[in-house]
Short mmCIF file of N, CA, C and O in Angstrom, two decimals:
data_model
loop_
_atom_site.label_atom_id
_atom_site.label_comp_id
_atom_site.label_asym_id
_atom_site.label_seq_id
_atom_site.Cartn_x
_atom_site.Cartn_y
_atom_site.Cartn_z
N UNK O 126 -135.60 -139.02 19.30
CA UNK O 126 -134.40 -137.99 20.21
C UNK O 126 -134.11 -139.41 20.91
O UNK O 126 -134.99 -140.14 21.62
N UNK O 127 -132.61 -139.63 20.89
CA UNK O 127 -132.23 -140.83 21.74
C UNK O 127 -132.88 -140.63 23.38
O UNK O 127 -132.64 -139.47 24.20
N UNK O 128 -133.05 -141.53 23.99
CA UNK O 128 -133.77 -141.86 24.99
C UNK O 128 -132.20 -142.71 26.50
O UNK O 128 -131.57 -143.86 25.29
N UNK O 129 -132.11 -142.25 27.28
CA UNK O 129 -130.91 -143.08 28.05
C UNK O 129 -131.35 -142.95 29.72
O UNK O 129 -131.63 -142.07 30.03
N UNK O 130 -131.86 -144.75 30.00
CA UNK O 130 -133.24 -144.45 31.09
C UNK O 130 -131.61 -145.58 31.52
O UNK O 130 -131.99 -146.84 31.50
N UNK O 131 -131.75 -145.07 33.76
CA UNK O 131 -131.05 -145.90 34.28
C UNK O 131 -131.92 -146.44 35.07
O UNK O 131 -132.59 -145.62 35.85
N UNK O 132 -131.99 -147.46 36.16
CA UNK O 132 -132.83 -147.51 37.24
C UNK O 132 -131.69 -149.14 38.16
O UNK O 132 -130.65 -149.70 37.35
N UNK O 133 -132.20 -148.97 39.21
CA UNK O 133 -131.14 -150.05 39.84
C UNK O 133 -130.99 -149.84 40.86
O UNK O 133 -130.19 -150.36 41.91
N UNK O 134 -130.81 -148.40 41.29
CA UNK O 134 -129.90 -148.10 42.23
C UNK O 134 -130.49 -148.12 43.55
O UNK O 134 -131.83 -148.05 43.47
N UNK O 135 -129.85 -148.07 44.70
CA UNK O 135 -130.77 -148.14 45.92
C UNK O 135 -129.45 -148.43 47.32
O UNK O 135 -128.38 -147.14 47.12
N UNK O 136 -129.83 -148.48 48.16
CA UNK O 136 -129.32 -148.97 49.34
C UNK O 136 -129.04 -149.72 49.60
O UNK O 136 -129.60 -150.91 49.48
N UNK O 137 -127.53 -149.84 50.01
CA UNK O 137 -127.28 -151.85 50.38
C UNK O 137 -125.67 -151.19 51.53
O UNK O 137 -125.40 -150.17 51.20
N UNK O 138 -125.85 -152.69 52.43
CA UNK O 138 -124.90 -152.40 53.15
C UNK O 138 -123.49 -152.93 52.68
O UNK O 138 -123.43 -153.52 51.48
N UNK O 139 -121.94 -152.63 52.74
CA UNK O 139 -120.62 -152.39 52.21
C UNK O 139 -121.32 -154.50 51.61
O UNK O 139 -121.27 -154.87 53.24
N UNK O 140 -120.06 -154.51 51.17
CA UNK O 140 -120.66 -155.94 50.91
C UNK O 140 -121.66 -156.73 50.02
O UNK O 140 -121.41 -158.14 49.25
N UNK O 141 -122.58 -155.71 49.87
CA UNK O 141 -123.87 -156.37 49.00
C UNK O 141 -123.70 -156.06 47.73
O UNK O 141 -122.12 -155.87 46.99
N UNK O 142 -124.49 -156.22 47.25
CA UNK O 142 -124.49 -156.07 45.36
C UNK O 142 -125.50 -155.29 44.93
O UNK O 142 -126.40 -155.49 45.34
N UNK O 143 -125.96 -154.82 44.02
CA UNK O 143 -126.72 -153.75 43.23
C UNK O 143 -126.61 -154.19 41.98
O UNK O 143 -125.14 -154.88 41.33
N UNK O 144 -127.28 -154.19 40.80
CA UNK O 144 -127.39 -154.43 39.21
C UNK O 144 -128.29 -153.25 38.89
O UNK O 144 -128.99 -153.00 39.07
N UNK O 145 -127.11 -152.47 38.18
CA UNK O 145 -127.77 -150.95 37.92
C UNK O 145 -128.53 -152.15 35.87
O UNK O 145 -127.54 -152.42 35.21
N UNK O 146 -129.05 -150.83 35.74
CA UNK O 146 -129.53 -151.32 34.80
C UNK O 146 -129.63 -150.05 33.59
O UNK O 146 -129.58 -148.39 33.96
N UNK O 147 -129.44 -150.11 32.21
CA UNK O 147 -129.72 -148.81 31.67
C UNK O 147 -129.98 -148.78 30.43
O UNK O 147 -129.33 -150.18 29.74
N UNK O 148 -130.73 -148.72 29.61
CA UNK O 148 -132.10 -148.74 28.60
C UNK O 148 -131.98 -147.87 27.77
O UNK O 148 -132.01 -146.57 27.93
N UNK O 149 -131.27 -148.15 26.34
CA UNK O 149 -131.07 -147.34 25.20
C UNK O 149 -132.32 -147.21 24.06
O UNK O 149 -132.88 -148.22 23.82
N UNK O 150 -132.76 -145.81 23.83
CA UNK O 150 -133.54 -146.20 22.71
C UNK O 150 -133.74 -144.85 21.98
O UNK O 150 -132.85 -143.99 22.02
N UNK O 151 -133.95 -145.63 20.29
CA UNK O 151 -133.70 -144.46 19.43
C UNK O 151 -132.72 -144.54 18.88
O UNK O 151 -131.62 -143.78 18.46
N UNK O 152 -131.83 -145.30 19.88
CA UNK O 152 -130.40 -145.06 19.03
C UNK O 152 -130.09 -146.94 18.79
O UNK O 152 -130.64 -148.20 19.98
N UNK O 153 -129.65 -147.75 17.75
CA UNK O 153 -128.96 -149.08 17.33
C UNK O 153 -128.41 -150.16 19.18
O UNK O 153 -127.37 -149.36 19.10
N UNK O 154 -129.15 -150.39 19.26
CA UNK O 154 -128.18 -150.73 20.65
C UNK O 154 -126.76 -152.22 20.37
O UNK O 154 -126.98 -152.67 19.08
N UNK O 155 -125.96 -151.67 20.64
CA UNK O 155 -124.92 -152.25 20.77
C UNK O 155 -123.86 -152.10 19.33
O UNK O 155 -122.95 -152.45 18.88
N UNK O 156 -124.78 -151.01 18.34
CA UNK O 156 -123.69 -150.26 17.46
C UNK O 156 -122.99 -149.11 17.91
O UNK O 156 -122.13 -148.83 17.35
N UNK O 157 -122.85 -148.46 19.69
CA UNK O 157 -122.28 -147.36 19.88
C UNK O 157 -121.42 -148.03 21.11
O UNK O 157 -122.38 -148.68 21.97
N UNK O 158 -120.79 -147.14 21.48
CA UNK O 158 -120.17 -147.58 22.59
C UNK O 158 -120.84 -146.77 24.14
O UNK O 158 -121.45 -145.86 23.63
N UNK O 159 -120.95 -147.64 25.02
CA UNK O 159 -121.64 -147.12 26.38
C UNK O 159 -120.76 -146.95 27.26
O UNK O 159 -119.75 -148.05 27.32
N UNK O 160 -121.06 -146.42 28.07
CA UNK O 160 -120.23 -146.19 29.15
C UNK O 160 -121.23 -145.73 30.65
O UNK O 160 -122.51 -145.56 30.37
N UNK O 161 -120.56 -146.44 32.07
CA UNK O 161 -121.46 -145.96 33.46
C UNK O 161 -120.29 -144.83 33.98
O UNK O 161 -119.09 -145.29 33.62
N UNK O 162 -120.94 -144.09 34.84
CA UNK O 162 -120.18 -143.08 35.07
C UNK O 162 -120.46 -143.05 36.61
O UNK O 162 -121.86 -143.07 36.81
N UNK O 163 -119.56 -142.40 37.47
CA UNK O 163 -120.30 -141.88 38.90
C UNK O 163 -120.07 -140.74 39.50
O UNK O 163 -118.39 -140.38 38.76
N UNK O 164 -121.23 -139.80 40.32
CA UNK O 164 -120.27 -138.69 40.92
C UNK O 164 -120.31 -138.68 42.49
O UNK O 164 -121.75 -138.71 41.90
N UNK O 165 -119.53 -138.57 42.99
CA UNK O 165 -119.54 -138.55 44.56
C UNK O 165 -119.90 -137.20 44.11
O UNK O 165 -119.56 -136.45 43.89
N UNK O 166 -120.85 -136.76 46.06
CA UNK O 166 -120.52 -135.23 46.05
C UNK O 166 -119.47 -134.49 46.49
O UNK O 166 -118.87 -135.05 46.62
N UNK O 167 -119.30 -133.67 45.65
CA UNK O 167 -117.96 -132.26 46.05
C UNK O 167 -116.70 -133.31 44.92
O UNK O 167 -115.52 -132.93 44.75
N UNK O 168 -117.27 -134.33 44.21
CA UNK O 168 -116.28 -134.87 43.38
C UNK O 168 -116.20 -135.05 41.63
O UNK O 168 -117.61 -134.72 41.21
N UNK O 169 -115.69 -134.66 41.27
CA UNK O 169 -115.49 -135.15 39.35
C UNK O 169 -116.21 -136.48 39.18
O UNK O 169 -116.19 -137.17 40.03
N UNK O 170 -117.29 -136.24 38.09
CA UNK O 170 -117.88 -137.28 37.69
C UNK O 170 -116.23 -138.35 36.52
O UNK O 170 -115.65 -137.86 36.07
N UNK O 171 -116.72 -139.61 37.30
CA UNK O 171 -115.48 -140.14 36.76
C UNK O 171 -116.19 -141.80 35.67
O UNK O 171 -117.15 -142.12 36.73
N UNK O 172 -115.34 -142.27 35.07
CA UNK O 172 -115.92 -143.37 34.34
C UNK O 172 -115.24 -144.49 34.78
O UNK O 172 -114.56 -144.95 35.93
N UNK O 173 -117.05 -145.49 35.02
CA UNK O 173 -116.69 -146.75 36.06
C UNK O 173 -116.11 -148.08 34.89
O UNK O 173 -115.69 -148.72 35.39
N UNK O 174 -117.14 -148.28 33.75
CA UNK O 174 -116.53 -149.08 32.76
C UNK O 174 -117.45 -148.22 31.29
O UNK O 174 -118.16 -147.77 31.35
N UNK O 175 -116.89 -149.63 30.87
CA UNK O 175 -117.26 -149.19 29.46
C UNK O 175 -117.10 -150.02 28.42
O UNK O 175 -116.81 -151.11 28.73
N UNK O 176 -118.27 -150.18 26.97
CA UNK O 176 -117.84 -151.21 26.22
C UNK O 176 -118.19 -150.53 24.53
O UNK O 176 -119.20 -149.84 24.92
N UNK O 177 -117.79 -151.15 23.80
CA UNK O 177 -117.78 -150.76 22.66
C UNK O 177 -118.44 -151.71 21.46
O UNK O 177 -119.15 -152.88 22.38
N UNK O 178 -118.77 -151.61 20.32
CA UNK O 178 -119.46 -152.62 19.62
C UNK O 178 -119.42 -153.71 19.55
O UNK O 178 -120.36 -154.65 19.43
N UNK O 179 -118.45 -154.00 19.76
CA UNK O 179 -117.70 -155.56 19.25
C UNK O 179 -117.91 -156.18 20.60
O UNK O 179 -117.36 -157.29 21.04
N UNK O 180 -118.03 -155.53 21.88
CA UNK O 180 -117.90 -156.46 23.23
C UNK O 180 -116.93 -155.82 24.20
O UNK O 180 -116.72 -156.62 25.03
N UNK O 181 -115.73 -155.02 23.65
CA UNK O 181 -114.67 -154.81 24.29
C UNK O 181 -114.87 -154.35 25.55
O UNK O 181 -115.75 -152.90 25.23
N UNK O 182 -114.70 -154.51 27.15
CA UNK O 182 -115.38 -153.59 28.03
C UNK O 182 -113.76 -153.37 28.40
O UNK O 182 -112.54 -153.96 28.72
N UNK O 183 -113.71 -151.81 29.11
CA UNK O 183 -112.83 -151.57 30.05
C UNK O 183 -113.56 -151.13 31.64
O UNK O 183 -114.78 -150.92 31.37
N UNK O 184 -112.78 -151.54 32.04
CA UNK O 184 -113.39 -151.00 33.92
C UNK O 184 -112.21 -150.20 34.49
O UNK O 184 -110.96 -150.23 34.34
N UNK O 185 -112.26 -149.29 35.26
CA UNK O 185 -111.46 -148.74 36.25
C UNK O 185 -111.18 -149.46 37.08
O UNK O 185 -111.76 -150.34 37.70
N UNK O 186 -109.40 -149.31 37.73
CA UNK O 186 -109.18 -149.48 38.44
C UNK O 186 -110.06 -149.84 39.89
O UNK O 186 -109.72 -151.22 40.46
N UNK O 187 -110.30 -148.76 40.38
CA UNK O 187 -111.74 -148.92 41.84
C UNK O 187 -112.08 -149.65 41.79
O UNK O 187 -113.03 -150.41 42.86
N UNK O 188 -113.00 -150.71 40.80
CA UNK O 188 -113.89 -151.22 40.31
C UNK O 188 -113.28 -152.74 39.85
O UNK O 188 -114.84 -153.44 40.05
N UNK O 189 -112.44 -152.68 39.06
CA UNK O 189 -112.46 -153.98 38.61
C UNK O 189 -112.05 -154.92 39.37
O UNK O 189 -111.54 -155.06 40.28
N UNK O 190 -112.83 -156.63 39.05
CA UNK O 190 -112.69 -157.20 39.77
C UNK O 190 -113.76 -157.64 40.55
O UNK O 190 -114.42 -158.41 41.08
N UNK O 191 -114.80 -156.65 40.52
CA UNK O 191 -115.76 -156.28 41.43
C UNK O 191 -117.12 -156.14 40.43
O UNK O 191 -118.42 -156.61 40.49
N UNK O 192 -117.19 -155.22 39.91
CA UNK O 192 -118.09 -154.83 38.79
C UNK O 192 -117.82 -155.39 37.00
O UNK O 192 -116.63 -155.65 36.82
N UNK O 193 -119.14 -155.72 36.74
CA UNK O 193 -118.69 -156.79 35.75
C UNK O 193 -120.21 -156.41 34.76
O UNK O 193 -120.82 -155.49 35.60
N UNK O 194 -120.34 -156.30 32.95
CA UNK O 194 -121.00 -155.55 32.47
C UNK O 194 -121.55 -157.06 31.34
O UNK O 194 -121.14 -158.02 31.22
N UNK O 195 -122.84 -157.06 31.76
CA UNK O 195 -123.51 -157.56 30.76
C UNK O 195 -124.94 -156.63 29.56
O UNK O 195 -124.72 -155.79 30.31
N UNK O 196 -125.22 -157.69 28.53
CA UNK O 196 -126.17 -156.43 28.29
C UNK O 196 -127.01 -157.65 27.21
O UNK O 196 -127.36 -158.97 27.37
N UNK O 197 -128.49 -157.44 27.44
CA UNK O 197 -129.22 -158.10 26.64
C UNK O 197 -129.77 -157.49 25.10
O UNK O 197 -130.80 -156.25 25.78
N UNK O 198 -129.59 -157.53 24.26
CA UNK O 198 -129.24 -157.09 22.73
C UNK O 198 -131.58 -156.97 22.65
O UNK O 198 -132.02 -155.83 22.40
N UNK O 199 -132.78 -157.70 22.85
CA UNK O 199 -133.27 -158.07 22.77
C UNK O 199 -134.14 -157.21 23.48
O UNK O 199 -135.61 -156.58 23.51
N UNK O 200 -133.47 -156.21 24.72
CA UNK O 200 -134.31 -155.48 25.31
C UNK O 200 -133.28 -154.08 25.24
O UNK O 200 -134.10 -153.21 26.35
N UNK O 201 -132.71 -153.81 24.99
CA UNK O 201 -131.93 -152.87 24.65
C UNK O 201 -131.41 -152.15 25.62
O UNK O 201 -131.00 -150.94 25.98
N UNK O 202 -130.78 -153.53 26.44
CA UNK O 202 -130.54 -152.82 27.94
C UNK O 202 -129.21 -153.60 28.47
O UNK O 202 -128.41 -154.77 27.83
N UNK O 203 -127.82 -152.64 28.93
CA UNK O 203 -127.53 -152.18 29.50
C UNK O 203 -127.29 -152.79 31.02
O UNK O 203 -127.73 -152.12 31.77
N UNK O 204 -126.11 -153.59 31.48
CA UNK O 204 -126.04 -154.00 32.95
C UNK O 204 -124.91 -153.86 33.65
O UNK O 204 -123.96 -154.10 32.66
N UNK O 205 -125.07 -153.12 34.94
CA UNK O 205 -123.73 -153.30 35.69
C UNK O 205 -123.82 -153.87 37.03
O UNK O 205 -124.52 -153.38 37.65
N UNK O 206 -123.09 -155.64 36.99
CA UNK O 206 -123.63 -155.72 38.05
C UNK O 206 -122.28 -155.56 38.80
O UNK O 206 -120.94 -156.02 38.77
N UNK O 207 -122.79 -154.63 40.07
CA UNK O 207 -121.80 -154.22 41.23
C UNK O 207 -121.72 -154.81 42.62
O UNK O 207 -123.17 -155.41 43.19
N UNK O 208 -120.81 -156.00 42.74
CA UNK O 208 -120.28 -156.69 43.84
C UNK O 208 -119.43 -156.17 44.37
O UNK O 208 -119.04 -155.09 44.23
N UNK O 209 -119.52 -156.57 46.06
CA UNK O 209 -118.78 -156.35 46.84
C UNK O 209 -118.57 -155.25 47.17
O UNK O 209 -117.29 -154.09 47.17
N UNK O 210 -119.49 -154.31 46.93
CA UNK O 210 -119.64 -152.94 47.28
C UNK O 210 -119.23 -152.55 48.82
O UNK O 210 -118.92 -152.99 49.75
N UNK O 211 -118.55 -151.10 48.26
CA UNK O 211 -117.74 -150.53 49.28
C UNK O 211 -118.74 -148.89 49.56
O UNK O 211 -118.67 -148.12 48.74
N UNK O 212 -118.28 -148.48 50.66
CA UNK O 212 -118.54 -147.10 51.19
C UNK O 212 -118.32 -146.17 50.07
O UNK O 212 -119.20 -145.19 49.78
N UNK O 213 -117.34 -146.22 49.59
CA UNK O 213 -116.78 -145.18 48.50
C UNK O 213 -117.75 -145.95 46.83
O UNK O 213 -117.19 -144.57 46.68
N UNK O 214 -117.86 -146.64 47.27
CA UNK O 214 -118.65 -146.74 45.74
C UNK O 214 -119.72 -146.06 45.94
O UNK O 214 -120.49 -145.70 45.05
N UNK O 215 -120.59 -145.23 46.78
CA UNK O 215 -121.39 -143.75 47.23
C UNK O 215 -121.53 -143.06 45.82
O UNK O 215 -120.78 -142.21 45.75
N UNK O 216 -122.39 -143.27 45.11
CA UNK O 216 -122.17 -142.54 44.46
C UNK O 216 -123.90 -142.54 43.23
O UNK O 216 -124.28 -143.21 43.66
N UNK O 217 -123.75 -140.95 42.73
CA UNK O 217 -124.96 -140.88 41.44
C UNK O 217 -124.23 -141.82 40.15
O UNK O 217 -123.44 -141.50 39.57
N UNK O 218 -124.80 -142.75 39.43
CA UNK O 218 -124.22 -143.50 38.45
C UNK O 218 -124.96 -143.21 37.08
O UNK O 218 -126.20 -142.98 36.71
N UNK O 219 -124.37 -142.74 36.43
CA UNK O 219 -125.21 -142.81 34.96
C UNK O 219 -124.22 -143.14 33.75
O UNK O 219 -123.87 -143.95 34.09
N UNK O 220 -125.28 -143.35 33.08
CA UNK O 220 -124.98 -144.74 32.03
C UNK O 220 -125.23 -143.33 30.70
O UNK O 220 -125.47 -142.53 30.70
N UNK O 221 -124.21 -143.76 29.29
CA UNK O 221 -123.57 -143.07 29.06
C UNK O 221 -123.99 -143.80 27.51
O UNK O 221 -123.45 -144.77 27.67
N UNK O 222 -123.89 -143.01 26.06
CA UNK O 222 -123.65 -143.92 25.16
C UNK O 222 -123.18 -142.93 24.01
O UNK O 222 -123.83 -140.93 23.72
N UNK O 223 -122.30 -143.05 23.28
CA UNK O 223 -121.26 -142.47 22.32
C UNK O 223 -122.69 -142.18 20.97
O UNK O 223 -123.18 -142.63 20.95
N UNK O 224 -122.21 -140.99 20.49
CA UNK O 224 -122.65 -140.60 19.06
C UNK O 224 -122.16 -141.55 17.85
O UNK O 224 -122.34 -141.18 17.00
N UNK O 225 -121.21 -141.95 17.85
CA UNK O 225 -120.15 -142.17 16.72
C UNK O 225 -120.16 -144.00 16.35
O UNK O 225 -119.76 -144.65 17.54
N UNK O 226 -120.47 -144.27 15.70
CA UNK O 226 -121.17 -145.85 15.43
C UNK O 226 -119.56 -146.35 15.23
O UNK O 226 -119.44 -145.99 14.79
N UNK O 227 -119.54 -147.76 15.75
CA UNK O 227 -118.32 -149.08 15.44
C UNK O 227 -117.02 -148.46 16.05
O UNK O 227 -116.03 -148.30 15.71
N UNK O 228 -117.36 -146.96 16.96
CA UNK O 228 -115.83 -146.53 17.32
C UNK O 228 -115.03 -147.83 17.70
O UNK O 228 -115.10 -148.59 18.85
N UNK O 229 -113.59 -147.94 17.40
CA UNK O 229 -112.82 -149.12 18.03
C UNK O 229 -112.66 -148.46 19.20
O UNK O 229 -112.03 -147.75 20.00
N UNK O 230 -112.75 -149.80 20.35
CA UNK O 230 -112.20 -149.71 21.89
C UNK O 230 -113.25 -148.47 22.33
O UNK O 230 -114.76 -148.42 22.11
N UNK O 231 -113.45 -148.12 23.76
CA UNK O 231 -114.47 -147.12 24.13
C UNK O 231 -113.87 -146.93 25.75
O UNK O 231 -112.24 -146.90 25.92
N UNK O 232 -114.26 -145.39 25.99
CA UNK O 232 -113.59 -144.63 26.64
C UNK O 232 -114.57 -144.19 27.98
O UNK O 232 -115.09 -144.41 28.01
N UNK O 233 -113.36 -143.90 29.41
CA UNK O 233 -113.61 -143.92 30.32
C UNK O 233 -113.82 -142.39 30.81
O UNK O 233 -113.83 -141.77 31.50
N UNK O 234 -113.79 -141.63 29.28
CA UNK O 234 -113.81 -139.72 29.56
C UNK O 234 -115.42 -139.96 29.52
O UNK O 234 -115.54 -140.03 28.30
N UNK O 235 -115.92 -138.93 30.19
CA UNK O 235 -117.12 -138.49 29.96
C UNK O 235 -117.29 -137.58 28.93
O UNK O 235 -118.47 -137.56 28.44
N UNK O 236 -116.61 -137.01 28.13
CA UNK O 236 -116.07 -136.04 27.30
C UNK O 236 -116.40 -136.71 26.11
O UNK O 236 -116.52 -136.39 24.90
N UNK O 237 -116.52 -137.94 25.84
CA UNK O 237 -116.45 -138.80 24.34
C UNK O 237 -117.81 -139.29 24.88
O UNK O 237 -118.16 -140.25 23.60
N UNK O 238 -118.58 -139.13 25.28
CA UNK O 238 -119.88 -139.37 25.34
C UNK O 238 -120.95 -138.44 25.55
O UNK O 238 -120.96 -137.53 25.79
N UNK O 239 -122.03 -138.53 24.36
CA UNK O 239 -123.20 -137.22 24.05
C UNK O 239 -124.56 -137.63 24.12
O UNK O 239 -125.27 -136.70 24.13
N UNK O 240 -124.45 -138.93 24.90
CA UNK O 240 -126.00 -138.91 25.44
C UNK O 240 -126.07 -139.65 26.65
O UNK O 240 -125.57 -140.56 26.75
N UNK O 241 -127.04 -138.86 28.11
CA UNK O 241 -126.69 -139.37 28.83
C UNK O 241 -127.93 -139.37 29.52
O UNK O 241 -128.89 -139.02 29.04
N UNK O 242 -127.90 -140.59 30.59
CA UNK O 242 -129.33 -140.65 31.64
C UNK O 242 -129.57 -139.58 32.12
O UNK O 242 -128.53 -138.64 32.64
N UNK O 243 -130.60 -139.45 33.64
CA UNK O 243 -131.03 -138.79 34.50
C UNK O 243 -129.79 -139.73 35.57
O UNK O 243 -129.80 -138.82 36.81
N UNK O 244 -129.69 -140.71 35.62
CA UNK O 244 -128.96 -140.79 36.51
C UNK O 244 -129.53 -141.64 37.66
O UNK O 244 -131.01 -141.84 37.81
N UNK O 245 -128.71 -142.86 38.65
CA UNK O 245 -129.57 -143.66 40.01
C UNK O 245 -128.81 -143.59 41.14
O UNK O 245 -127.45 -144.11 40.87
N UNK O 246 -129.11 -143.59 42.21
CA UNK O 246 -128.22 -143.29 43.77
C UNK O 246 -127.82 -144.54 43.74
O UNK O 246 -128.57 -145.20 44.02
N UNK O 247 -126.63 -144.92 43.94
CA UNK O 247 -126.27 -145.89 45.17
C UNK O 247 -125.39 -145.13 46.07
O UNK O 247 -124.78 -144.79 46.23
N UNK O 248 -126.34 -145.63 47.25
CA UNK O 248 -125.61 -145.62 48.74
C UNK O 248 -125.14 -146.86 49.19
O UNK O 248 -125.85 -147.95 49.69
N UNK O 249 -123.93 -146.81 49.62
CA UNK O 249 -123.36 -147.89 50.52
C UNK O 249 -123.01 -147.39 52.01
O UNK O 249 -122.45 -146.94 52.39
N UNK O 250 -123.79 -147.90 52.41
CA UNK O 250 -123.30 -148.02 54.63
C UNK O 250 -122.93 -148.67 54.80
O UNK O 250 -122.40 -149.86 54.30
N UNK O 251 -121.67 -148.34 55.87
CA UNK O 251 -120.25 -149.23 56.30
C UNK O 251 -120.88 -150.17 57.32
O UNK O 251 -122.32 -149.35 58.16
#
């Protein structure tokens, strides 16, 4: 059974930084596209960033230039480094993995991902 586990959320002041981690089990790390999503109370889930098997990445306009991704293949872990955080970044953050191996590009649509973690809460105070 594929497992996706996020960690690293917390409370931070505006302008601060957090690094989220996403560990993937029972799926060949790096062979599938992975994405970060977030959902604030009363809002729809939105795509934050994604990366595909070749390392090609995409970021939502709202986080471009502030968030970056990196991976540690030895740990089957994808990281989301979030800098210059704003109160509007407050949300539950989810990591997801595609079920199609080697898909070209990556998607910020939640419907394109099959495996999801439970989420980690990020709260940015003003």
